[in-house]
Each structure stands twice: as C-alpha cells, then as structure tokens.
Amino acid sequence: MDSENYMYKELGVGPLTDNSQDSNSNSCPLKTSVEKTPATLISDNCQVPDAPCVMATSHLVNNSNSSSPQNPRILKSLPQRDDDFIRRRKKVLCRSGSSLAELLPDLVLLNIFKYLPKVVLTKCAQVCKKWQRIMESECLWKRLDLGNKTLTEGVLGQILNRGVVVLRLTRAEISSPIYTGPTSVFSSTKLSKLQYLDLSIANISVQGLGEILAKCHDLRKLSLESCDVDDAVCSYIGENKQLEVLNMCMTRGITDNGLMPIASNCRKLESLNLAWTGLEQHSLMYLSLCLPESLLKLNISGFRENLTDEEVTQLVKTCPNLITVDLSDSSLLTENSVNAIVGLKSLEHLSLTRCNRILPVSLYSLSNLPHLSVLNIYGMLPDGILQHLSDALGKVAINKCPFTKISRPTTGIHRTSIWGLRVRDNPL
C-alpha cells in the first residue's frame, strides 16, 4: 500500500478512495456515481509540469456529475486513445514586410536586372538595401549611353565608380567637379575601368576633363572632338599606352608640349584624327617624325598653309603602313606630295579635297597603288577631266565619301554604338 501511495504521489495525484473513508483523508473525495478509473482529479495546489499533448476527453471535461473544479491545467493525463489529442504546432514567424523578391537569391535578381534599362535600375536601387547592393554590381554597368544628357556635379563620378567600360557622352552637359562627396575618395584611391570613351561635342570644362582622364590608364579608344584641352589633359592621354584610336578633330588647346606625351607613349596607335586643330608647321613636322609605325589611319586635314610637301614626304617614311590618309584643305601641297604618296603600297583611301596646287596630270600616277579603292578630290577638276581620270584609274571610286570616318566613334545614323560596340544592353 505504501508503494502504491508513493506511485500516486509521483504522478501528482492522491489514491483512489471510497465514500466510506474519513472526510479528513488527504485524497480527493469521489461520489459513488463516479466510475473508479485511473483518471483522477488533482487538487489546485498540485504543480504539474506542462505536457506536449492535452487530452480533451468528453467524459472528463463535460462530466456534470463531477464535483471537482473544471481547471484546464489539471486535466492532463496519460492518453487513452489517439483521437483524444490536440497537437500543439509551433507558429512560424515571418518577417514583417518580406516578399518573394526579397527572398530570391542575389544571382537570380542580378540576371533579371540585366534586362532592365538603366533608368529603371536607378529606381530599383531605392527599393531596399539588398537591391541597392545588387545594383552596384559592375556587370550591370559595363555599357552606358548618356548622350544628350545633363549630368550635375558628382553624378559622372558615381557612374565611373560603378566600373563602366564603354561610355557614350556625346553632346552631354557635364558639370564640374566630377567627383564629390564619397566619390572624391574614389578619385584619389582607385583607377577607372574605362576603355572606350566618347566625349564628342560634349560641354565639359578643361578641369572636368582632366578629372576624368587622370584616372584612366586603360583607354583603348577615345574621342574628344570639339573639346577644350590643355597640356595636362594631353599628358593624361599619354598615360594610356594601350591607346589604339584617338579622335581630336577640331579640339582646341593642343600645343607642342601636349603632343609630346601622346606621340612618345602611345606607340600602339592605329588611328589618329587631328583635323582642323590649328597646329603650326613645326608641330606637324614633329608629328611626321615621331608618329608610331603602327599607324594605319591618319587625318591631318584643314591645315591650309601649315602642311607642306616636306611633312608629307617625311610622314610616308615614318608610317609606311598607312591605309587611309586625309590631307584635304592643304593649299600648299603639290605633285611632290602625290609622288611621295605613291610609295604607300597599302593605301586604300585617299582624300586630297581642295588641294588646288596639285596638277591634275600627277593624279594619274595613283594607278600604281594596287589597293586604292576610294579617291576624294572634290573641287579640283571639271567634270570632263574627272570622267577621264575615273576611266584611267579603273575600279577606283572617285568622290564617293564627302565626310571622313577616321577615328570617329559614330557615323551616319548609328547612335546606339561607338566604334562598333553597343552602348545599350537593352534594345528597348
């Protein structure tokens, strides 16, 4: 009997008793109408640990004949059948404001963002910190077209900080300084990844241009048509030893000191456009002596009385592999220059427009050039002689290309690419 009492005590209940027992007994009294089963009622002062399951049987909870209190905490007992259980499931707490877009992996979001226009990307960066971090990925900003746009102070610096490789800024309005705020730290510690830069006819100060080019050491192709430069800007251009194409047509501010770093350091130049830059004769002589042998295309038109036969003769010796040459609007050139040009056996395109001192008869010697296909001599010959020359030169097309394409990033209606490279990831 002691062992049985001990077992009930461990279970937190008193022993079963009859109505005939003393009312002072420690056990809970039961009426004779109550079935004597192991399921018992426990007094309120008993401390019962929480159980993982709750038995809600009707014969205990809804028993109207029971005189014990209906306390839910004390209706815990061993199970009698499986359907007596109410299972407790843990609540799954979701983060407030979470969405499917936030739960997607970064790589999936990155592949989606690649198809969005740049204007939409800038708005997506304002959604949340996660999206803002993904928007800073360099693969989203490899190509960028900001032609005819207005860029306020510091905007271009933020763009360069994204790792842009191909950048079109044709006719753009660019305010200085280029680097402001956090990007000013980038200006002093990190080089730009630009390789193809088009600043043709852009409205930018010399100071702003210097800020951009000072951090560019990997440029392959550069256009500064109709921009203002100084010796410092030219020295920055000379730091790009891999430079292949340089367009400085109608650029203002080029001096002898500015030409020296370009001609001496950029030894891989293949295409150079210095038309209408107002260089003096001694500057042209320096170029004819120091230009790299790798040069294939050269435009030095518009120098009028500053370009003579002497510079042309020396140029042919320095750059024997030229395939395209434009010497238009050089009024002092004579047949001596034509005789020197015949030595360029790889020449394909030649422009001598408005070089009026060249005798028409000397042009017939150009038939000795095996690869010559285009000859521009606008304003030099009357129609009768022009037709006779065309018959003599055979397959050479005369006066078919009024505008030069040397080093220029875009020609014609192609406004979505520079030097054949797309500047817009999304065709829309």
GROMACS .gro file of C-alpha atoms in nm:
model
  428
    1MET     CA    1   0.000   0.000   0.000
    2ASP     CA    2   0.289   0.233   0.073
    3SER     CA    3   0.437   0.165  -0.268
    4GLU     CA    4   0.102   0.244  -0.433
    5ASN     CA    5   0.076   0.572  -0.244
    6TYR     CA    6   0.429   0.654  -0.345
    7MET     CA    7   0.342   0.594  -0.713
    8TYR     CA    8   0.037   0.823  -0.692
    9LYS     CA    9   0.244   1.085  -0.523
   10GLU     CA   10   0.497   1.077  -0.803
   11LEU     CA   11   0.215   1.122  -1.055
   12GLY     CA   12   0.088   1.421  -0.856
   13VAL     CA   13  -0.244   1.264  -0.750
   14GLY     CA   14  -0.392   1.109  -0.439
   15PRO     CA   15  -0.502   0.748  -0.405
   16LEU     CA   16  -0.850   0.631  -0.500
   17THR     CA   17  -1.089   0.616  -0.201
   18ASP     CA   18  -1.447   0.524  -0.126
   19ASN     CA   19  -1.718   0.746   0.016
   20SER     CA   20  -1.697   0.547   0.338
   21GLN     CA   21  -1.349   0.680   0.412
   22ASP     CA   22  -1.290   0.960   0.657
   23SER     CA   23  -1.353   1.311   0.523
   24ASN     CA   24  -1.019   1.418   0.672
   25SER     CA   25  -0.832   1.194   0.430
   26ASN     CA   26  -0.567   1.360   0.213
   27SER     CA   27  -0.718   1.211  -0.104
   28CYS     CA   28  -0.983   1.384  -0.309
   29PRO     CA   29  -1.338   1.251  -0.233
   30LEU     CA   30  -1.533   1.090  -0.516
   31LYS     CA   31  -1.909   1.034  -0.540
   32THR     CA   32  -2.038   0.685  -0.582
   33SER     CA   33  -2.171   0.780  -0.923
   34VAL     CA   34  -1.816   0.840  -1.050
   35GLU     CA   35  -1.653   0.548  -1.219
   36LYS     CA   36  -1.340   0.436  -1.043
   37THR     CA   37  -1.075   0.460  -1.314
   38PRO     CA   38  -0.709   0.562  -1.320
   39ALA     CA   39  -0.818   0.904  -1.447
   40THR     CA   40  -0.844   1.124  -1.139
   41LEU     CA   41  -0.881   1.486  -1.045
   42ILE     CA   42  -0.595   1.672  -0.892
   43SER     CA   43  -0.620   1.946  -0.636
   44ASP     CA   44  -0.545   2.307  -0.738
   45ASN     CA   45  -0.231   2.330  -0.529
   46CYS     CA   46  -0.060   2.045  -0.720
   47GLN     CA   47   0.217   2.166  -0.956
   48VAL     CA   48   0.202   1.962  -1.274
   49PRO     CA   49   0.461   2.023  -1.548
   50ASP     CA   50   0.334   2.112  -1.894
   51ALA     CA   51   0.290   1.815  -2.126
   52PRO     CA   52   0.336   1.820  -2.504
   53CYS     CA   53  -0.019   1.691  -2.554
   54VAL     CA   54  -0.356   1.782  -2.400
   55MET     CA   55  -0.628   1.521  -2.356
   56ALA     CA   56  -0.971   1.674  -2.405
   57THR     CA   57  -1.198   1.374  -2.350
   58SER     CA   58  -1.565   1.444  -2.305
   59HIS     CA   59  -1.608   1.203  -2.013
   60LEU     CA   60  -1.375   1.422  -1.801
   61VAL     CA   61  -1.434   1.776  -1.920
   62ASN     CA   62  -1.812   1.765  -1.961
   63ASN     CA   63  -1.898   1.536  -1.671
   64SER     CA   64  -2.187   1.715  -1.496
   65ASN     CA   65  -2.185   1.473  -1.200
   66SER     CA   66  -1.829   1.551  -1.103
   67SER     CA   67  -1.786   1.772  -0.802
   68SER     CA   68  -1.425   1.867  -0.878
   69PRO     CA   69  -1.333   2.208  -1.022
   70GLN     CA   70  -1.304   2.232  -1.404
   71ASN     CA   71  -0.947   2.367  -1.424
   72PRO     CA   72  -0.786   2.311  -1.765
   73ARG     CA   73  -0.439   2.288  -1.611
   74ILE     CA   74  -0.532   1.981  -1.406
   75LEU     CA   75  -0.700   1.788  -1.688
   76LYS     CA   76  -0.373   1.642  -1.805
   77SER     CA   77  -0.326   1.274  -1.802
   78LEU     CA   78  -0.191   0.980  -1.992
   79PRO     CA   79  -0.359   0.924  -2.331
   80GLN     CA   80  -0.642   0.678  -2.368
   81ARG     CA   81  -0.687   0.687  -2.748
   82ASP     CA   82  -0.524   0.867  -3.041
   83ASP     CA   83  -0.816   1.100  -3.115
   84ASP     CA   84  -0.801   1.241  -2.761
   85PHE     CA   85  -0.504   1.461  -2.853
   86ILE     CA   86  -0.493   1.822  -2.970
   87ARG     CA   87  -0.150   1.866  -3.121
   88ARG     CA   88   0.033   2.191  -3.049
   89ARG     CA   89   0.222   2.326  -3.351
   90LYS     CA   90   0.484   2.594  -3.332
   91LYS     CA   91   0.399   2.917  -3.506
   92VAL     CA   92   0.627   3.010  -3.798
   93LEU     CA   93   0.709   3.375  -3.754
   94CYS     CA   94   0.760   3.555  -4.088
   95ARG     CA   95   0.950   3.878  -4.115
   96SER     CA   96   0.721   4.172  -4.149
   97GLY     CA   97   0.724   4.317  -4.500
   98SER     CA   98   0.900   4.020  -4.656
   99SER     CA   99   0.819   3.944  -5.019
  100LEU     CA  100   0.915   3.696  -5.286
  101ALA     CA  101   1.154   3.947  -5.445
  102GLU     CA  102   1.345   3.983  -5.119
  103LEU     CA  103   1.368   3.607  -5.075
  104LEU     CA  104   1.514   3.545  -5.423
  105PRO     CA  105   1.890   3.475  -5.438
  106ASP     CA  106   2.118   3.758  -5.547
  107LEU     CA  107   2.224   3.576  -5.863
  108VAL     CA  108   1.862   3.537  -5.978
  109LEU     CA  109   1.788   3.904  -5.917
  110LEU     CA  110   2.108   4.002  -6.096
  111ASN     CA  111   2.008   3.809  -6.407
  112ILE     CA  112   1.668   3.979  -6.402
  113PHE     CA  113   1.814   4.327  -6.364
  114LYS     CA  114   2.038   4.276  -6.668
  115TYR     CA  115   1.733   4.314  -6.892
  116LEU     CA  116   1.618   4.645  -6.741
  117PRO     CA  117   1.705   4.990  -6.878
  118LYS     CA  118   1.950   5.194  -6.676
  119VAL     CA  119   1.681   5.445  -6.579
  120VAL     CA  120   1.476   5.166  -6.422
  121LEU     CA  121   1.783   5.032  -6.241
  122THR     CA  122   1.837   5.361  -6.063
  123LYS     CA  123   1.478   5.346  -5.934
  124CYS     CA  124   1.511   4.982  -5.829
  125ALA     CA  125   1.813   5.077  -5.618
  126GLN     CA  126   1.580   5.279  -5.394
  127VAL     CA  127   1.357   4.981  -5.305
  128CYS     CA  128   1.571   4.828  -5.029
  129LYS     CA  129   1.930   4.791  -4.914
  130LYS     CA  130   1.959   4.447  -5.072
  131TRP     CA  131   1.859   4.576  -5.413
  132GLN     CA  132   2.085   4.877  -5.373
  133ARG     CA  133   2.379   4.647  -5.305
  134ILE     CA  134   2.297   4.436  -5.610
  135MET     CA  135   2.265   4.747  -5.827
  136GLU     CA  136   2.628   4.832  -5.751
  137SER     CA  137   2.743   4.517  -5.933
  138GLU     CA  138   2.980   4.611  -6.215
  139CYS     CA  139   2.825   4.368  -6.462
  140LEU     CA  140   2.513   4.590  -6.477
  141TRP     CA  141   2.710   4.900  -6.576
  142LYS     CA  142   2.957   4.777  -6.838
  143ARG     CA  143   2.790   4.978  -7.115
  144LEU     CA  144   2.619   5.313  -7.074
  145ASP     CA  145   2.475   5.571  -7.312
  146LEU     CA  146   2.436   5.921  -7.168
  147GLY     CA  147   2.439   6.111  -7.495
  148ASN     CA  148   2.250   6.443  -7.490
  149LYS     CA  149   2.201   6.414  -7.112
  150THR     CA  150   2.265   6.671  -6.840
  151LEU     CA  151   2.486   6.547  -6.556
  152THR     CA  152   2.507   6.754  -6.240
  153GLU     CA  153   2.806   6.772  -6.008
  154GLY     CA  154   2.928   6.434  -5.886
  155VAL     CA  155   2.691   6.224  -6.100
  156LEU     CA  156   2.955   6.118  -6.352
  157GLY     CA  157   3.188   6.028  -6.065
  158GLN     CA  158   2.928   5.789  -5.925
  159ILE     CA  159   2.888   5.633  -6.270
  160LEU     CA  160   3.262   5.581  -6.311
  161ASN     CA  161   3.268   5.423  -5.966
  162ARG     CA  162   3.034   5.151  -6.094
  163GLY     CA  163   3.305   5.013  -6.325
  164VAL     CA  164   3.180   5.138  -6.665
  165VAL     CA  165   3.386   5.010  -6.960
  166VAL     CA  166   3.200   5.156  -7.262
  167LEU     CA  167   3.066   5.510  -7.212
  168ARG     CA  168   2.900   5.743  -7.461
  169LEU     CA  169   2.872   6.109  -7.359
  170THR     CA  170   2.814   6.270  -7.698
  171ARG     CA  171   2.667   6.622  -7.665
  172ALA     CA  172   2.627   6.574  -7.290
  173GLU     CA  173   2.625   6.865  -7.043
  174ILE     CA  174   2.871   6.770  -6.769
  175SER     CA  175   2.913   6.989  -6.462
  176SER     CA  176   3.232   7.005  -6.256
  177PRO     CA  177   3.360   6.881  -6.019
  178ILE     CA  178   3.329   6.525  -6.143
  179TYR     CA  179   3.390   6.368  -5.800
  180THR     CA  180   3.206   6.500  -5.494
  181GLY     CA  181   3.122   6.360  -5.151
  182PRO     CA  182   3.201   5.987  -5.113
  183THR     CA  183   3.319   5.964  -5.474
  184SER     CA  184   3.602   6.208  -5.401
  185VAL     CA  185   3.768   5.931  -5.201
  186PHE     CA  186   3.737   5.705  -5.506
  187SER     CA  187   3.901   5.978  -5.715
  188SER     CA  188   4.219   5.961  -5.511
  189THR     CA  189   4.241   5.586  -5.448
  190LYS     CA  190   4.104   5.393  -5.746
  191LEU     CA  191   4.158   5.397  -6.122
  192SER     CA  192   3.871   5.397  -6.367
  193LYS     CA  193   3.797   5.089  -6.578
  194LEU     CA  194   3.701   5.290  -6.884
  195GLN     CA  195   3.829   5.154  -7.215
  196TYR     CA  196   3.602   5.322  -7.470
  197LEU     CA  197   3.505   5.685  -7.408
  198ASP     CA  198   3.317   5.916  -7.646
  199LEU     CA  199   3.309   6.283  -7.542
  200SER     CA  200   3.244   6.422  -7.888
  201ILE     CA  201   3.092   6.771  -7.880
  202ALA     CA  202   3.039   6.739  -7.503
  203ASN     CA  203   3.006   7.054  -7.296
  204ILE     CA  204   3.272   6.995  -7.030
  205SER     CA  205   3.537   7.216  -6.875
  206VAL     CA  206   3.909   7.151  -6.905
  207GLN     CA  207   3.919   7.086  -6.530
  208GLY     CA  208   3.642   6.828  -6.553
  209LEU     CA  209   3.807   6.657  -6.850
  210GLY     CA  210   4.130   6.638  -6.654
  211GLU     CA  211   3.949   6.477  -6.358
  212ILE     CA  212   3.815   6.202  -6.583
  213LEU     CA  213   4.132   6.127  -6.779
  214ALA     CA  214   4.356   6.143  -6.473
  215LYS     CA  215   4.205   5.811  -6.356
  216CYS     CA  216   4.201   5.643  -6.699
  217HIS     CA  217   4.506   5.430  -6.776
  218ASP     CA  218   4.343   5.154  -6.982
  219LEU     CA  219   4.177   5.351  -7.260
  220ARG     CA  220   4.168   5.179  -7.598
  221LYS     CA  221   3.960   5.431  -7.795
  222LEU     CA  222   3.899   5.796  -7.711
  223SER     CA  223   3.712   6.078  -7.883
  224LEU     CA  224   3.747   6.442  -7.773
  225GLU     CA  225   3.607   6.605  -8.084
  226SER     CA  226   3.538   6.979  -8.038
  227CYS     CA  227   3.651   6.973  -7.673
  228ASP     CA  228   3.891   7.211  -7.497
  229VAL     CA  229   4.217   7.061  -7.369
  230ASP     CA  230   4.545   7.175  -7.218
  231ASP     CA  231   4.891   7.024  -7.170
  232ALA     CA  232   4.782   6.842  -6.853
  233VAL     CA  233   4.493   6.670  -7.032
  234CYS     CA  234   4.726   6.564  -7.315
  235SER     CA  235   4.971   6.420  -7.061
  236TYR     CA  236   4.688   6.216  -6.909
  237ILE     CA  237   4.608   6.083  -7.257
  238GLY     CA  238   4.973   5.981  -7.292
  239GLU     CA  239   4.938   5.757  -6.983
  240ASN     CA  240   4.719   5.520  -7.184
  241LYS     CA  241   4.986   5.313  -7.351
  242GLN     CA  242   4.730   5.070  -7.497
  243LEU     CA  243   4.550   5.350  -7.683
  244GLU     CA  244   4.459   5.246  -8.038
  245VAL     CA  245   4.218   5.514  -8.162
  246LEU     CA  246   4.231   5.887  -8.083
  247ASN     CA  247   3.991   6.144  -8.227
  248MET     CA  248   4.086   6.505  -8.155
  249CYS     CA  249   3.919   6.663  -8.456
  250MET     CA  250   3.860   7.037  -8.401
  251THR     CA  251   3.999   7.012  -8.048
  252ARG     CA  252   4.118   7.342  -7.910
  253GLY     CA  253   4.429   7.397  -7.697
  254ILE     CA  254   4.677   7.142  -7.839
  255THR     CA  255   5.039   7.257  -7.818
  256ASP     CA  256   5.381   7.108  -7.885
  257ASN     CA  257   5.415   7.014  -7.518
  258GLY     CA  258   5.081   6.839  -7.537
  259LEU     CA  259   5.174   6.637  -7.845
  260MET     CA  260   5.496   6.501  -7.697
  261PRO     CA  261   5.349   6.259  -7.437
  262ILE     CA  262   5.094   6.132  -7.691
  263ALA     CA  263   5.343   6.067  -7.970
  264SER     CA  264   5.612   5.921  -7.743
  265ASN     CA  265   5.397   5.698  -7.516
  266CYS     CA  266   5.104   5.586  -7.732
  267ARG     CA  267   5.308   5.360  -7.958
  268LYS     CA  268   5.015   5.130  -8.040
  269LEU     CA  269   4.810   5.398  -8.212
  270GLU     CA  270   4.636   5.272  -8.524
  271SER     CA  271   4.401   5.562  -8.600
  272LEU     CA  272   4.459   5.935  -8.535
  273ASN     CA  273   4.243   6.234  -8.626
  274LEU     CA  274   4.393   6.582  -8.576
  275ALA     CA  275   4.191   6.764  -8.842
  276TRP     CA  276   4.132   7.135  -8.800
  277THR     CA  277   4.323   7.166  -8.474
  278GLY     CA  278   4.528   7.467  -8.589
  279LEU     CA  279   4.871   7.311  -8.534
  280GLU     CA  280   5.173   7.508  -8.653
  281GLN     CA  281   5.416   7.381  -8.917
  282HIS     CA  282   5.683   7.283  -8.664
  283SER     CA  283   5.423   7.079  -8.473
  284LEU     CA  284   5.330   6.895  -8.792
  285MET     CA  285   5.695   6.826  -8.861
  286TYR     CA  286   5.735   6.683  -8.512
  287LEU     CA  287   5.439   6.452  -8.574
  288SER     CA  288   5.576   6.336  -8.909
  289LEU     CA  289   5.897   6.236  -8.731
  290CYS     CA  290   5.757   6.081  -8.412
  291LEU     CA  291   5.430   5.909  -8.502
  292PRO     CA  292   5.435   5.532  -8.436
  293GLU     CA  293   5.499   5.295  -8.722
  294SER     CA  294   5.182   5.104  -8.628
  295LEU     CA  295   4.963   5.392  -8.751
  296LEU     CA  296   4.716   5.282  -9.021
  297LYS     CA  297   4.471   5.573  -9.048
  298LEU     CA  298   4.562   5.942  -9.032
  299ASN     CA  299   4.360   6.262  -9.077
  300ILE     CA  300   4.560   6.586  -9.082
  301SER     CA  301   4.326   6.789  -9.300
  302GLY     CA  302   4.244   7.158  -9.266
  303PHE     CA  303   4.595   7.294  -9.201
  304ARG     CA  304   4.596   7.512  -9.513
  305GLU     CA  305   4.940   7.678  -9.537
  306ASN     CA  306   5.092   7.489  -9.242
  307LEU     CA  307   5.120   7.149  -9.413
  308THR     CA  308   5.378   7.126  -9.692
  309ASP     CA  309   5.533   6.861  -9.917
  310GLU     CA  310   5.819   6.819  -9.673
  311GLU     CA  311   5.597   6.697  -9.390
  312VAL     CA  312   5.409   6.462  -9.624
  313THR     CA  313   5.730   6.309  -9.758
  314GLN     CA  314   5.861   6.251  -9.407
  315LEU     CA  315   5.528   6.109  -9.297
  316VAL     CA  316   5.539   5.843  -9.569
  317LYS     CA  317   5.881   5.732  -9.441
  318THR     CA  318   5.770   5.723  -9.075
  319CYS     CA  319   5.438   5.542  -9.130
  320PRO     CA  320   5.480   5.317  -9.437
  321ASN     CA  321   5.176   5.100  -9.349
  322LEU     CA  322   4.911   5.371  -9.385
  323ILE     CA  323   4.588   5.251  -9.549
  324THR     CA  324   4.376   5.568  -9.507
  325VAL     CA  325   4.508   5.925  -9.540
  326ASP     CA  326   4.317   6.254  -9.542
  327LEU     CA  327   4.515   6.564  -9.645
  328SER     CA  328   4.220   6.779  -9.752
  329ASP     CA  329   4.227   7.161  -9.744
  330SER     CA  330   4.605   7.184  -9.756
  331SER     CA  331   4.661   7.456 -10.010
  332LEU     CA  332   5.044   7.425 -10.030
  333LEU     CA  333   5.063   7.061 -10.136
  334THR     CA  334   5.189   6.994 -10.488
  335GLU     CA  335   5.257   6.697 -10.715
  336ASN     CA  336   5.562   6.620 -10.500
  337SER     CA  337   5.327   6.504 -10.225
  338VAL     CA  338   5.140   6.283 -10.474
  339ASN     CA  339   5.466   6.123 -10.586
  340ALA     CA  340   5.553   6.051 -10.221
  341ILE     CA  341   5.209   5.902 -10.153
  342VAL     CA  342   5.258   5.652 -10.435
  343GLY     CA  343   5.513   5.487 -10.207
  344LEU     CA  344   5.232   5.377  -9.970
  345LYS     CA  345   5.166   5.039 -10.129
  346SER     CA  346   4.890   4.950  -9.875
  347LEU     CA  347   4.692   5.269  -9.930
  348GLU     CA  348   4.318   5.218  -9.986
  349HIS     CA  349   4.153   5.556  -9.916
  350LEU     CA  350   4.300   5.894 -10.010
  351SER     CA  351   4.145   6.240  -9.972
  352LEU     CA  352   4.301   6.544 -10.143
  353THR     CA  353   3.991   6.763 -10.149
  354ARG     CA  354   4.059   7.130 -10.233
  355CYS     CA  355   4.435   7.080 -10.263
  356ASN     CA  356   4.428   7.309 -10.565
  357ARG     CA  357   4.806   7.330 -10.629
  358ILE     CA  358   4.825   6.965 -10.725
  359LEU     CA  359   4.838   6.930 -11.105
  360PRO     CA  360   4.565   6.702 -11.246
  361VAL     CA  361   4.818   6.508 -11.453
  362SER     CA  362   5.001   6.395 -11.138
  363LEU     CA  363   4.689   6.215 -11.017
  364TYR     CA  364   4.724   5.955 -11.292
  365SER     CA  365   5.027   5.815 -11.111
  366LEU     CA  366   4.791   5.691 -10.839
  367SER     CA  367   4.711   5.399 -11.069
  368ASN     CA  368   5.033   5.245 -10.936
  369LEU     CA  369   4.868   5.190 -10.599
  370PRO     CA  370   4.736   4.830 -10.617
  371HIS     CA  371   4.485   4.857 -10.329
  372LEU     CA  372   4.349   5.208 -10.384
  373SER     CA  373   3.968   5.198 -10.387
  374VAL     CA  374   3.849   5.550 -10.290
  375LEU     CA  375   3.981   5.887 -10.403
  376ASN     CA  376   3.824   6.218 -10.291
  377ILE     CA  377   3.924   6.525 -10.493
  378TYR     CA  378   3.621   6.750 -10.453
  379GLY     CA  379   3.656   7.094 -10.616
  380MET     CA  380   3.977   7.017 -10.804
  381LEU     CA  381   3.878   6.904 -11.155
  382PRO     CA  382   3.599   6.985 -11.401
  383ASP     CA  383   3.357   6.710 -11.490
  384GLY     CA  384   3.520   6.624 -11.826
  385ILE     CA  385   3.867   6.565 -11.681
  386LEU     CA  386   3.715   6.389 -11.379
  387GLN     CA  387   3.550   6.132 -11.604
  388HIS     CA  388   3.872   6.075 -11.796
  389LEU     CA  389   4.062   6.024 -11.468
  390SER     CA  390   3.800   5.779 -11.348
  391ASP     CA  391   3.845   5.571 -11.664
  392ALA     CA  392   4.223   5.575 -11.622
  393LEU     CA  393   4.214   5.461 -11.258
  394GLY     CA  394   3.975   5.177 -11.332
  395LYS     CA  395   3.798   5.046 -11.019
  396VAL     CA  396   3.883   5.347 -10.803
  397ALA     CA  397   3.567   5.524 -10.678
  398ILE     CA  398   3.609   5.900 -10.711
  399ASN     CA  399   3.425   6.147 -10.486
  400LYS     CA  400   3.204   5.893 -10.315
  401CYS     CA  401   3.276   5.977  -9.948
  402PRO     CA  402   3.244   6.351  -9.871
  403PHE     CA  403   3.298   6.308  -9.496
  404THR     CA  404   3.585   6.134  -9.325
  405LYS     CA  405   3.527   5.846  -9.084
  406ILE     CA  406   3.878   5.828  -8.943
  407SER     CA  407   3.872   5.767  -8.564
  408ARG     CA  408   3.515   5.888  -8.529
  409PRO     CA  409   3.305   5.676  -8.291
  410THR     CA  410   2.973   5.708  -8.475
  411THR     CA  411   2.892   5.771  -8.838
  412GLY     CA  412   2.560   5.805  -9.013
  413ILE     CA  413   2.251   5.701  -8.818
  414HIS     CA  414   2.424   5.455  -8.586
  415ARG     CA  415   2.363   5.621  -8.248
  416THR     CA  416   2.347   5.314  -8.024
  417SER     CA  417   2.710   5.211  -8.065
  418ILE     CA  418   3.057   5.361  -8.060
  419TRP     CA  419   3.335   5.211  -8.273
  420GLY     CA  420   3.105   4.917  -8.340
  421LEU     CA  421   3.043   4.846  -7.968
  422ARG     CA  422   2.690   4.855  -7.826
  423VAL     CA  423   2.631   5.110  -7.552
  424ARG     CA  424   2.281   4.989  -7.460
  425ASP     CA  425   2.231   4.647  -7.303
  426ASN     CA  426   1.855   4.657  -7.356
  427PRO     CA  427   1.748   4.711  -7.718
  428LEU     CA  428   1.432   4.879  -7.592
   0.00000   0.00000   0.00000
